[in-house]
CSV table of C-alpha atoms in Angstrom, one decimal:
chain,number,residue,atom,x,y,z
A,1,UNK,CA,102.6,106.4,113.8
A,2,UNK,CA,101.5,103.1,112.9
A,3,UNK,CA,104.2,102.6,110.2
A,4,UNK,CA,107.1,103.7,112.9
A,5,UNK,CA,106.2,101.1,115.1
A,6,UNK,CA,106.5,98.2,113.2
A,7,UNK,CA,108.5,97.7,110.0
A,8,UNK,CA,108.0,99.3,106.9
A,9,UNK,CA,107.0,96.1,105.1
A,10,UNK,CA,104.5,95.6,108.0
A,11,UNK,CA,103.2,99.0,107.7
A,12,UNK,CA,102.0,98.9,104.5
A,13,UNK,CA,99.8,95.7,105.3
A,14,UNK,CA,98.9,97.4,108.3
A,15,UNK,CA,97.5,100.3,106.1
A,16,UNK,CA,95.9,98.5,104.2
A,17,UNK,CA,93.7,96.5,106.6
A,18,UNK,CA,93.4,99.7,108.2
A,19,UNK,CA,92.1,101.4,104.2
A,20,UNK,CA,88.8,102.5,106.2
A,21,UNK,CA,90.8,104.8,109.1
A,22,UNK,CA,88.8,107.5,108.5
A,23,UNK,CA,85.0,105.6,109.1
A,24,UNK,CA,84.1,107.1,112.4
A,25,UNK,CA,83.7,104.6,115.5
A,26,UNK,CA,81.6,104.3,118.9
A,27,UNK,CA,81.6,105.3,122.2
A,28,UNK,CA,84.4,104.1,124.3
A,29,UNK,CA,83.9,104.1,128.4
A,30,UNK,CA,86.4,106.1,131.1
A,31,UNK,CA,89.2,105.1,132.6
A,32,UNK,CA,88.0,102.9,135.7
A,33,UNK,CA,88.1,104.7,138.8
A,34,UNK,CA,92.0,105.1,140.7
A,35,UNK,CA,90.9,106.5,143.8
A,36,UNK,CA,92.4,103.6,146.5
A,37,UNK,CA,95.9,105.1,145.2
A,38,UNK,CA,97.5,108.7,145.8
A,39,UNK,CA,98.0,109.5,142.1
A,40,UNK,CA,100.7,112.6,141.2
A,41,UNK,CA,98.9,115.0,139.3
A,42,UNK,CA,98.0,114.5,135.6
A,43,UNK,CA,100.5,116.3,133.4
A,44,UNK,CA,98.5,117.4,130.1
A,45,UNK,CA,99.5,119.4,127.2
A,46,UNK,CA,97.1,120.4,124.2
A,47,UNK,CA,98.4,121.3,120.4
A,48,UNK,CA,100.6,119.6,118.2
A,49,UNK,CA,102.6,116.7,118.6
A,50,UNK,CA,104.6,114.9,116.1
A,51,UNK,CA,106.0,110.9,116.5
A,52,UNK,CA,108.3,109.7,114.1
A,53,UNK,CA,110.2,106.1,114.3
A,54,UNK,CA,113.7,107.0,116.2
A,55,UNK,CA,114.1,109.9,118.3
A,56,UNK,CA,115.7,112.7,116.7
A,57,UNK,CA,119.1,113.8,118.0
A,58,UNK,CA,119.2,116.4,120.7
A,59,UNK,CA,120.5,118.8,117.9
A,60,UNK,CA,117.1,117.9,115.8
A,61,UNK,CA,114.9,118.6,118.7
A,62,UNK,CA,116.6,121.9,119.6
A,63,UNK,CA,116.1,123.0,115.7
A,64,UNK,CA,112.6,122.0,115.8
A,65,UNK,CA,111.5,123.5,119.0
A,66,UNK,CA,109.8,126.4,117.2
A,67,UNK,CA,106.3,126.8,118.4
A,68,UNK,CA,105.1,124.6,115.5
A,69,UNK,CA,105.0,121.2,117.5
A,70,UNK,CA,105.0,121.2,121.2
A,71,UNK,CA,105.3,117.0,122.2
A,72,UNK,CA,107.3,114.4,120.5
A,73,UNK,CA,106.1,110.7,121.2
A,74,UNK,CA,108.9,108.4,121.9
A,75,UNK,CA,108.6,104.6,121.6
A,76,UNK,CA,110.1,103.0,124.9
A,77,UNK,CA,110.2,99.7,124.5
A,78,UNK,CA,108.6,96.6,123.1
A,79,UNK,CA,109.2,93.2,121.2
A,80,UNK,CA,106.9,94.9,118.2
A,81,UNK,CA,109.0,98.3,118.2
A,82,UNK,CA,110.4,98.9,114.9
A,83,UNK,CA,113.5,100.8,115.3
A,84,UNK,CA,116.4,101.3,117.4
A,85,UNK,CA,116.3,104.0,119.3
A,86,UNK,CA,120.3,105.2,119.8
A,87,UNK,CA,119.2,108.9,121.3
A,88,UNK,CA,116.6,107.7,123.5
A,89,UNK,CA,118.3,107.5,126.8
A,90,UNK,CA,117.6,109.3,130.4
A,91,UNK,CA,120.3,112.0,129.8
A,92,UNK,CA,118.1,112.8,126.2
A,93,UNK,CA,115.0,113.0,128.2
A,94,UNK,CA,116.6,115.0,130.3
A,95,UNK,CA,118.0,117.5,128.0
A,96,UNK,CA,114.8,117.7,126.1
A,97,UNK,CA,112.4,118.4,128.4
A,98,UNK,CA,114.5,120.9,130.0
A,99,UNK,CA,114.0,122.3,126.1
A,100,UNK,CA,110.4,122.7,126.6
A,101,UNK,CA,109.5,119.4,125.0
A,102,UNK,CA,106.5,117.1,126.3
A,103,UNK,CA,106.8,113.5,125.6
A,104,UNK,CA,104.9,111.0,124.8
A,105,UNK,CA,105.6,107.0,126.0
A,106,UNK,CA,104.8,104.4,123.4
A,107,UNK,CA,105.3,101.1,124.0
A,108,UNK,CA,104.7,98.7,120.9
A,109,UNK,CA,103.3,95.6,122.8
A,110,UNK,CA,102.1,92.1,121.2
A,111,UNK,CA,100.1,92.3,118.6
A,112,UNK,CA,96.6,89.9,117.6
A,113,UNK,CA,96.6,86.8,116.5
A,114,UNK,CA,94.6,87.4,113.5
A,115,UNK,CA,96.5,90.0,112.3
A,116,UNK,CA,97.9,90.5,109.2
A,117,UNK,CA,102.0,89.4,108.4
A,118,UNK,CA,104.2,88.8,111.1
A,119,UNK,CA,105.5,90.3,114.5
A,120,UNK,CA,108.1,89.1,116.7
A,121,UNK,CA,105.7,89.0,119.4
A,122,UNK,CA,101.7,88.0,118.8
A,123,UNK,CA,99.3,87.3,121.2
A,124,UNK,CA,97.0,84.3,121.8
A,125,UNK,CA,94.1,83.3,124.1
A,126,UNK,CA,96.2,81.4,126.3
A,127,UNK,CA,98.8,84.4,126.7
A,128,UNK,CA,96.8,87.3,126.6
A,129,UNK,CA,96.3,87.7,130.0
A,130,UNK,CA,99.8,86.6,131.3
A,131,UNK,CA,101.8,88.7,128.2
A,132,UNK,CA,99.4,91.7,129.1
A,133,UNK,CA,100.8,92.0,132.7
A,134,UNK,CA,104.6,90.9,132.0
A,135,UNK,CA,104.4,93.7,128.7
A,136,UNK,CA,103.1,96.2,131.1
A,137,UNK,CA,105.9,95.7,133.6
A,138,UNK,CA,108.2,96.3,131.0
A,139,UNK,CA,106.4,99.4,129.8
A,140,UNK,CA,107.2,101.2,133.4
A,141,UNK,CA,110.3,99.4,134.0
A,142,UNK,CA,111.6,100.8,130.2
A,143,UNK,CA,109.8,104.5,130.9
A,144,UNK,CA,111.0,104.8,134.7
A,145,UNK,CA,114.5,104.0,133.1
A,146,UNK,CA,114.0,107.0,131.0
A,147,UNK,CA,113.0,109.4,133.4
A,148,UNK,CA,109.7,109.2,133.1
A,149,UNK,CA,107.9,108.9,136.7
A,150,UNK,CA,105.3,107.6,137.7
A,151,UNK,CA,101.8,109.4,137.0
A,152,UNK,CA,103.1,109.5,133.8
A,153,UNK,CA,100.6,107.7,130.8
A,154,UNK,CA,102.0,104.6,128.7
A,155,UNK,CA,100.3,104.5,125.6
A,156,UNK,CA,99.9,101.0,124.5
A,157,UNK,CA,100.0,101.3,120.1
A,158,UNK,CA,97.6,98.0,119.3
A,159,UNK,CA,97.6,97.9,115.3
A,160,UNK,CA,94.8,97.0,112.9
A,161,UNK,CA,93.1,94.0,112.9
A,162,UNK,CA,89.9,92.0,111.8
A,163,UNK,CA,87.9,93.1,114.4
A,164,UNK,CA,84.9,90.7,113.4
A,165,UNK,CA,86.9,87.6,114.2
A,166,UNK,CA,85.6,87.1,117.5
A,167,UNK,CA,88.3,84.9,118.9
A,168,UNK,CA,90.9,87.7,118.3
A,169,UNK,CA,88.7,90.0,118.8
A,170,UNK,CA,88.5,88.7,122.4
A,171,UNK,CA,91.9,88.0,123.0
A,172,UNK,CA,93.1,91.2,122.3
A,173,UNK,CA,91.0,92.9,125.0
A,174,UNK,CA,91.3,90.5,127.4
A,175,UNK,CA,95.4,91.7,126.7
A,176,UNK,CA,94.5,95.6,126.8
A,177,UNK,CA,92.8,94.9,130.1
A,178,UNK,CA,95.2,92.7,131.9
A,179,UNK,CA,98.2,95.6,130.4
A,180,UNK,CA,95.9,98.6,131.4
A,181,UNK,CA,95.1,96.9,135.1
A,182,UNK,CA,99.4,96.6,135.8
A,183,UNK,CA,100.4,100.0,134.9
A,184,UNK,CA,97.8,101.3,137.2
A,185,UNK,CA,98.9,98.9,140.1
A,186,UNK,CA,101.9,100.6,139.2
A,187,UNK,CA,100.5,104.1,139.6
A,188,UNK,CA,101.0,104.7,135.3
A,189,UNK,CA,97.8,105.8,133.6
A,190,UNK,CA,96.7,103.8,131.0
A,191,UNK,CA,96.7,104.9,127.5
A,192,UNK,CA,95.6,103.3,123.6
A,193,UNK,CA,96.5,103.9,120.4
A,194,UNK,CA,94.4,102.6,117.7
A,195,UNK,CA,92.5,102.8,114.4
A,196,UNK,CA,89.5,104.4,114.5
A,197,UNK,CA,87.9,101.6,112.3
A,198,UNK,CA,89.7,98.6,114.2
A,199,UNK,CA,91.9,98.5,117.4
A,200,UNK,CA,90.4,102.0,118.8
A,201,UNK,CA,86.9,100.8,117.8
A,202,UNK,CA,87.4,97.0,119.7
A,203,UNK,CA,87.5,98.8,123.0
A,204,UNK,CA,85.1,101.6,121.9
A,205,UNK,CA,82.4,98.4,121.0
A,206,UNK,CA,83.6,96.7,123.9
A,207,UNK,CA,80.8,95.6,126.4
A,208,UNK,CA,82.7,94.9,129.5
A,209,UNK,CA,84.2,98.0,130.6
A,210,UNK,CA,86.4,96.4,132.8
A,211,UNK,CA,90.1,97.8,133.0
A,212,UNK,CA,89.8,99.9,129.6
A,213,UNK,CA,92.4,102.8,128.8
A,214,UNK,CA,91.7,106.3,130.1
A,215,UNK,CA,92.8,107.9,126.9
A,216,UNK,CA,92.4,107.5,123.9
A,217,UNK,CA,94.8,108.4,121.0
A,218,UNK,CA,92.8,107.5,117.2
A,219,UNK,CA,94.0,107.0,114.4
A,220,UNK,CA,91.8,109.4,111.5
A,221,UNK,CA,94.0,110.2,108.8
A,222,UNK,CA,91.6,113.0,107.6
A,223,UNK,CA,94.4,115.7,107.9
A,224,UNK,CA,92.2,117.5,110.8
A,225,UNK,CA,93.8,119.1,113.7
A,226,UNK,CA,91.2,118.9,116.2
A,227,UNK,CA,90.4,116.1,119.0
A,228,UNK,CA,87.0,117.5,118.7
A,229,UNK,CA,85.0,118.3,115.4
A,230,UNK,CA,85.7,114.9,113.6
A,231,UNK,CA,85.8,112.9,117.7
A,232,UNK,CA,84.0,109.6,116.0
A,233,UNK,CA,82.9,108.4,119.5
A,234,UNK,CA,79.9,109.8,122.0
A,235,UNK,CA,80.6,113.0,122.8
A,236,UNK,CA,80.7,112.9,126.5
A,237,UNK,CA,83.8,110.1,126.2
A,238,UNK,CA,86.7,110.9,126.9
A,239,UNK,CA,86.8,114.5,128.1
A,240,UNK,CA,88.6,116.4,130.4
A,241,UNK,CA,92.4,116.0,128.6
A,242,UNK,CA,92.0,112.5,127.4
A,243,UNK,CA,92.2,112.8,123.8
A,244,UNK,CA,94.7,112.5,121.2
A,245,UNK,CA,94.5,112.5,117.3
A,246,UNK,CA,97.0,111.3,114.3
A,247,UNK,CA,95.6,113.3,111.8
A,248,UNK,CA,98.5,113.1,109.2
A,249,UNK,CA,101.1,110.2,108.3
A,250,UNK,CA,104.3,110.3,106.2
A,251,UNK,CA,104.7,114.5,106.2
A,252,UNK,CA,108.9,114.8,105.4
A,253,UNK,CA,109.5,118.6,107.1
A,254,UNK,CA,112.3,120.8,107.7
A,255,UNK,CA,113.4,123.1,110.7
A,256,UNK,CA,116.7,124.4,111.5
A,257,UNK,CA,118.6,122.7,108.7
A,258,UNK,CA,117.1,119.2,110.3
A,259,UNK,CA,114.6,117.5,108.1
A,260,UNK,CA,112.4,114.7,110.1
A,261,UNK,CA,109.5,112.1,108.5
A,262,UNK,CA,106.9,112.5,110.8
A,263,UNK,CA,103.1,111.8,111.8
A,264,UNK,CA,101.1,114.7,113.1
A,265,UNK,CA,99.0,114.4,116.1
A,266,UNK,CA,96.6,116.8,117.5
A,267,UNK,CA,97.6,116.3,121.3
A,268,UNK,CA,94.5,117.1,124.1
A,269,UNK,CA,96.3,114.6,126.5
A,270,UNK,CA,98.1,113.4,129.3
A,271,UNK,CA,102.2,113.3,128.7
A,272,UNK,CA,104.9,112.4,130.8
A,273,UNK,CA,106.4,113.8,133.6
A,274,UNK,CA,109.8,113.8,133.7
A,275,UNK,CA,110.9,117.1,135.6
């Protein structure tokens, strides 16, 4: 999933900062509490997922709604997203779900100052805060669009970085907070996607637990499909349907005469609802 959110020339720097994905983490605290606020019950699904960069056509998704995979993440919106997204629209959503898909929000928001390459849209300590919020905004505005409603999780993709500069370091959770506090104000549950041995590990490490993501989707290419038996944070952290794991990258498969490059995920999460 990394490489679909950002371009390929990115994704191959991003890999390589991120060579140690597979070096487990820490402990990472829960989602901070949401009981002032009437919440529509969490929509979960457990077994495979797959994300790939542009949503297949309806045709594709029909072909490959075998049993195999069960949720297909979709990337909504943001500056960082790395393709276009022609089939992604509110009548696709639609038509999908109605398939038996569960879907998955992405939204590709800024990205740190200290890493690696270039993004259309970084991050700094002055803008953290302020591009955290209007990002978030965006993130429901662009998955309400779609059908998505609230309750639904945004799952905010946050790419590897240097983690030991502490400048970025701070900047970049001071963003993951200020994005995680809006889509709650907004009634969306806050999600994160990131490397087990970077971006996922920044929030795991992170003292102040202030405003952190309720789930947590890592990044372990060790070809596992489990959210459990190679789960590189403390064991009571996040439990109860607030997993997720990309477990494969780059696997080309066919079904139904459609053949997709995707990234598997083994999926013990909150998904959208869009019924």
């Amino acid at each position: 999933m990394s490489g679909h959110r950002l371009s390929k020339g990115r994704r191959y720097i991003t890999w390589a900062v991120a060579g140690a994905a597979v070096v487990a983490g820490a402990g990472i605290a829960a989602q901070t509490s949401m009981a002032a606020t009437t919440w529509p019950a969490q929509k979960t699904y457990t077994g495979r997922a797959f994300d790939t960069c542009a949503a297949p056509s309806l045709a594709a998704m029909k072909a490959w709604h075998t049993g195999f995979y069960g949720a297909a993440a979709v990337y909504v919106g943001g500056k960082n997203r790395g393709c276009a997204q022609p089939n992604l629209t509110a009548s696709w959503v639609k038509s999908v779900s109605a398939v038996g898909w569960k879907l998955v929000p992405l939204y590709v928001g800024a990205q740190p100052p200290c890493q690696s390459g270039s993004s259309p849209e970084k991050l700094t300590a002055a803008t953290a805060a302020s591009l955290g919020r209007t990002d978030a905004d965006d993130a429901v505005s662009k998955a309400s669009a779609l059908g998505m409603k609230a309750g639904s999780p945004v799952y905010l993709d946050m790419e590897a970085y240097d983690t030991t500069n502490t400048s970025c370091n701070d900047a970049v959770l001071t963003y993951v907070r200020a994005f995680d506090k809006e889509l709650r104000a907004k009634t969306y549950r806050a999600g994160y996607y990131g490397f087990t041995s970077s971006s996922a590990k920044a929030v795991a490490n992170a003292t102040d637990r202030t405003d952190l993501p309720g789930n947590l989707w890592y990044a372990l290419w060790d070809k596992q499909n489990t959210t459990t038996a190679d789960w590189p944070f403390g064991a009571t952290q996040y439990t109860g349907h607030s997993r997720a794991h990309q477990y494969m990258v780059n696997s080309k498969e066919s079904r139904g005469g459609y053949t997709i490059t995707v990234d598997r995920d083994a999926w013990d999460a909150p998904v959208a609802i869009t019924g």
